[in-house]
Amino acid sequence: MPNLGGWEIVILVGVLLLLFGAKRLPTMARSVGQSARIFKGEMRGLRADAPEPTVNAQPPAPTAALPVVAAEAAADKAEDQVA
């Protein structure tokens, strides 16, 4: 997204003045500022609620693999079902 330059901001403010009028713009800006402040506070609260990662955590135990005999039996059974 391109950055807004000086003329683009002037045109944007002019359009906003035409659409909403000079009396409503300060109240709209105030409500946008309050909304941004509330949003920022909620984001801080979410970060504070997140559990801290533990440094000394044990790695998960490896899962047991099927023995070769069981794997061959399962393959033979699958071949019998296909045929």
Short mmCIF file of N, CA and C in Angstrom, two decimals:
data_model
loop_
_atom_site.label_atom_id
_atom_site.label_comp_id
_atom_site.label_asym_id
_atom_site.label_seq_id
_atom_site.Cartn_x
_atom_site.Cartn_y
_atom_site.Cartn_z
N MET A 1 0.85 -1.17 0.00
CA MET A 1 0.00 0.00 0.00
C MET A 1 0.89 1.23 0.00
N PRO A 2 0.66 2.14 -0.91
CA PRO A 2 1.51 3.33 -0.99
C PRO A 2 1.24 4.27 0.18
N ASN A 3 2.27 5.04 0.52
CA ASN A 3 2.15 6.03 1.59
C ASN A 3 1.35 7.23 1.11
N LEU A 4 0.64 7.87 2.03
CA LEU A 4 -0.11 9.06 1.67
C LEU A 4 0.81 10.27 1.73
N GLY A 5 0.80 11.06 0.67
CA GLY A 5 1.60 12.27 0.63
C GLY A 5 0.80 13.46 1.14
N GLY A 6 1.37 14.63 1.01
CA GLY A 6 0.73 15.85 1.51
C GLY A 6 -0.58 16.17 0.80
N TRP A 7 -0.56 16.09 -0.53
CA TRP A 7 -1.77 16.43 -1.28
C TRP A 7 -2.89 15.41 -1.06
N GLU A 8 -2.53 14.16 -0.91
CA GLU A 8 -3.56 13.15 -0.68
C GLU A 8 -4.27 13.39 0.65
N ILE A 9 -3.51 13.78 1.67
CA ILE A 9 -4.11 14.06 2.98
C ILE A 9 -5.01 15.28 2.89
N VAL A 10 -4.58 16.31 2.17
CA VAL A 10 -5.40 17.53 2.01
C VAL A 10 -6.71 17.19 1.31
N ILE A 11 -6.64 16.38 0.27
CA ILE A 11 -7.85 16.00 -0.47
C ILE A 11 -8.76 15.15 0.43
N LEU A 12 -8.18 14.26 1.20
CA LEU A 12 -8.97 13.41 2.09
C LEU A 12 -9.68 14.25 3.15
N VAL A 13 -9.00 15.21 3.74
CA VAL A 13 -9.62 16.08 4.73
C VAL A 13 -10.72 16.92 4.09
N GLY A 14 -10.50 17.39 2.88
CA GLY A 14 -11.53 18.16 2.17
C GLY A 14 -12.78 17.34 1.90
N VAL A 15 -12.60 16.10 1.48
CA VAL A 15 -13.75 15.23 1.23
C VAL A 15 -14.50 14.95 2.54
N LEU A 16 -13.76 14.71 3.61
CA LEU A 16 -14.40 14.48 4.90
C LEU A 16 -15.18 15.70 5.37
N LEU A 17 -14.63 16.89 5.16
CA LEU A 17 -15.34 18.12 5.51
C LEU A 17 -16.63 18.26 4.72
N LEU A 18 -16.58 17.94 3.43
CA LEU A 18 -17.78 18.03 2.61
C LEU A 18 -18.84 17.00 3.02
N LEU A 19 -18.40 15.81 3.36
CA LEU A 19 -19.35 14.76 3.71
C LEU A 19 -19.98 14.95 5.09
N PHE A 20 -19.17 15.25 6.10
CA PHE A 20 -19.66 15.24 7.47
C PHE A 20 -19.82 16.63 8.08
N GLY A 21 -19.18 17.63 7.53
CA GLY A 21 -19.28 18.96 8.08
C GLY A 21 -18.23 19.21 9.15
N ALA A 22 -17.97 20.48 9.42
CA ALA A 22 -16.91 20.86 10.34
C ALA A 22 -17.28 20.57 11.79
N LYS A 23 -18.57 20.50 12.12
CA LYS A 23 -18.97 20.27 13.50
C LYS A 23 -18.78 18.81 13.92
N ARG A 24 -18.94 17.88 13.00
CA ARG A 24 -18.84 16.47 13.35
C ARG A 24 -17.42 15.92 13.33
N LEU A 25 -16.52 16.54 12.62
CA LEU A 25 -15.16 15.99 12.50
C LEU A 25 -14.44 15.87 13.85
N PRO A 26 -14.48 16.86 14.74
CA PRO A 26 -13.78 16.68 16.02
C PRO A 26 -14.35 15.53 16.85
N THR A 27 -15.67 15.36 16.85
CA THR A 27 -16.25 14.26 17.61
C THR A 27 -15.90 12.92 16.98
N MET A 28 -15.85 12.87 15.65
CA MET A 28 -15.45 11.63 14.98
C MET A 28 -14.00 11.29 15.29
N ALA A 29 -13.13 12.28 15.26
CA ALA A 29 -11.71 12.05 15.57
C ALA A 29 -11.54 11.60 17.02
N ARG A 30 -12.31 12.18 17.92
CA ARG A 30 -12.24 11.79 19.32
C ARG A 30 -12.68 10.35 19.51
N SER A 31 -13.75 9.95 18.83
CA SER A 31 -14.23 8.57 18.97
C SER A 31 -13.26 7.58 18.35
N VAL A 32 -12.61 7.95 17.26
CA VAL A 32 -11.59 7.07 16.67
C VAL A 32 -10.41 6.92 17.61
N GLY A 33 -10.00 8.00 18.26
CA GLY A 33 -8.90 7.94 19.22
C GLY A 33 -9.24 7.08 20.42
N GLN A 34 -10.47 7.20 20.93
CA GLN A 34 -10.89 6.36 22.06
C GLN A 34 -10.95 4.90 21.65
N SER A 35 -11.43 4.62 20.46
CA SER A 35 -11.49 3.23 19.99
C SER A 35 -10.09 2.64 19.86
N ALA A 36 -9.16 3.42 19.35
CA ALA A 36 -7.78 2.94 19.22
C ALA A 36 -7.17 2.70 20.60
N ARG A 37 -7.46 3.57 21.55
CA ARG A 37 -6.93 3.40 22.91
C ARG A 37 -7.51 2.13 23.55
N ILE A 38 -8.79 1.89 23.39
CA ILE A 38 -9.42 0.68 23.94
C ILE A 38 -8.84 -0.56 23.29
N PHE A 39 -8.67 -0.52 21.98
CA PHE A 39 -8.10 -1.67 21.26
C PHE A 39 -6.69 -1.97 21.74
N LYS A 40 -5.89 -0.93 21.91
CA LYS A 40 -4.52 -1.12 22.39
C LYS A 40 -4.50 -1.72 23.79
N GLY A 41 -5.40 -1.26 24.65
CA GLY A 41 -5.49 -1.80 26.00
C GLY A 41 -5.91 -3.27 26.00
N GLU A 42 -6.84 -3.64 25.14
CA GLU A 42 -7.27 -5.03 25.04
C GLU A 42 -6.13 -5.92 24.54
N MET A 43 -5.35 -5.42 23.60
CA MET A 43 -4.22 -6.20 23.09
C MET A 43 -3.19 -6.43 24.19
N ARG A 44 -2.94 -5.41 25.02
CA ARG A 44 -2.02 -5.59 26.15
C ARG A 44 -2.57 -6.63 27.12
N GLY A 45 -3.88 -6.60 27.35
CA GLY A 45 -4.50 -7.57 28.24
C GLY A 45 -4.38 -8.99 27.69
N LEU A 46 -4.52 -9.16 26.39
CA LEU A 46 -4.37 -10.49 25.80
C LEU A 46 -2.94 -10.99 25.95
N ARG A 47 -1.98 -10.11 25.77
CA ARG A 47 -0.58 -10.52 25.93
C ARG A 47 -0.29 -10.89 27.38
N ALA A 48 -0.89 -10.18 28.32
CA ALA A 48 -0.67 -10.48 29.73
C ALA A 48 -1.32 -11.81 30.12
N ASP A 49 -2.42 -12.17 29.48
CA ASP A 49 -3.11 -13.42 29.79
C ASP A 49 -2.44 -14.63 29.17
N ALA A 50 -1.62 -14.43 28.16
CA ALA A 50 -0.98 -15.56 27.47
C ALA A 50 0.02 -16.23 28.41
N PRO A 51 0.06 -17.55 28.41
CA PRO A 51 1.01 -18.24 29.29
C PRO A 51 2.45 -18.01 28.82
N GLU A 52 3.32 -17.86 29.78
CA GLU A 52 4.73 -17.65 29.48
C GLU A 52 5.36 -18.98 29.04
N PRO A 53 6.17 -18.98 28.00
CA PRO A 53 6.82 -20.22 27.60
C PRO A 53 7.87 -20.61 28.64
N THR A 54 7.93 -21.87 28.96
CA THR A 54 8.89 -22.34 29.95
C THR A 54 10.19 -22.72 29.25
N VAL A 55 11.29 -22.33 29.86
CA VAL A 55 12.60 -22.56 29.26
C VAL A 55 13.06 -24.00 29.51
N ASN A 56 12.77 -24.55 30.69
CA ASN A 56 13.26 -25.86 31.06
C ASN A 56 12.24 -26.96 30.77
N ALA A 57 11.49 -26.83 29.74
CA ALA A 57 10.47 -27.83 29.42
C ALA A 57 11.13 -29.09 28.87
N GLN A 58 10.60 -30.23 29.28
CA GLN A 58 11.10 -31.51 28.80
C GLN A 58 10.57 -31.75 27.39
N PRO A 59 11.39 -32.30 26.51
CA PRO A 59 10.89 -32.61 25.16
C PRO A 59 9.88 -33.74 25.26
N PRO A 60 8.93 -33.81 24.35
CA PRO A 60 7.93 -34.86 24.42
C PRO A 60 8.58 -36.23 24.21
N ALA A 61 8.01 -37.23 24.88
CA ALA A 61 8.53 -38.58 24.77
C ALA A 61 8.27 -39.11 23.36
N PRO A 62 9.21 -39.86 22.80
CA PRO A 62 8.98 -40.39 21.46
C PRO A 62 7.85 -41.42 21.47
N THR A 63 7.12 -41.46 20.39
CA THR A 63 6.03 -42.43 20.31
C THR A 63 6.59 -43.78 19.88
N ALA A 64 5.96 -44.82 20.34
CA ALA A 64 6.42 -46.17 20.02
C ALA A 64 6.05 -46.51 18.58
N ALA A 65 7.00 -47.08 17.86
CA ALA A 65 6.76 -47.49 16.49
C ALA A 65 6.25 -48.92 16.48
N LEU A 66 5.54 -49.27 15.45
CA LEU A 66 5.07 -50.65 15.31
C LEU A 66 6.24 -51.58 15.09
N PRO A 67 6.23 -52.73 15.71
CA PRO A 67 7.30 -53.69 15.43
C PRO A 67 7.21 -54.16 13.97
N VAL A 68 8.32 -54.63 13.46
CA VAL A 68 8.38 -55.05 12.07
C VAL A 68 7.38 -56.17 11.81
N VAL A 69 7.24 -57.08 12.76
CA VAL A 69 6.33 -58.22 12.58
C VAL A 69 4.89 -57.73 12.44
N ALA A 70 4.50 -56.76 13.29
CA ALA A 70 3.13 -56.25 13.22
C ALA A 70 2.90 -55.50 11.92
N ALA A 71 3.90 -54.76 11.45
CA ALA A 71 3.76 -54.02 10.20
C ALA A 71 3.61 -54.98 9.03
N GLU A 72 4.39 -56.07 9.02
CA GLU A 72 4.28 -57.04 7.93
C GLU A 72 2.94 -57.75 7.97
N ALA A 73 2.45 -58.06 9.16
CA ALA A 73 1.15 -58.72 9.29
C ALA A 73 0.04 -57.80 8.80
N ALA A 74 0.15 -56.51 9.12
CA ALA A 74 -0.86 -55.55 8.67
C ALA A 74 -0.82 -55.42 7.15
N ALA A 75 0.36 -55.44 6.55
CA ALA A 75 0.48 -55.35 5.10
C ALA A 75 -0.10 -56.60 4.44
N ASP A 76 0.16 -57.79 5.01
CA ASP A 76 -0.39 -59.03 4.46
C ASP A 76 -1.91 -59.03 4.55
N LYS A 77 -2.43 -58.53 5.66
CA LYS A 77 -3.88 -58.48 5.85
C LYS A 77 -4.51 -57.54 4.82
N ALA A 78 -3.86 -56.41 4.57
CA ALA A 78 -4.37 -55.46 3.59
C ALA A 78 -4.35 -56.06 2.19
N GLU A 79 -3.32 -56.81 1.87
CA GLU A 79 -3.24 -57.46 0.55
C GLU A 79 -4.34 -58.50 0.39
N ASP A 80 -4.64 -59.25 1.46
CA ASP A 80 -5.68 -60.25 1.41
C ASP A 80 -7.04 -59.61 1.19
N GLN A 81 -7.27 -58.42 1.79
CA GLN A 81 -8.55 -57.76 1.65
C GLN A 81 -8.73 -57.20 0.25
N VAL A 82 -7.64 -56.77 -0.38
CA VAL A 82 -7.71 -56.20 -1.72
C VAL A 82 -7.99 -57.30 -2.74
N ALA A 83 -7.35 -58.45 -2.56
CA ALA A 83 -7.48 -59.53 -3.53
C ALA A 83 -8.78 -60.23 -3.45
#
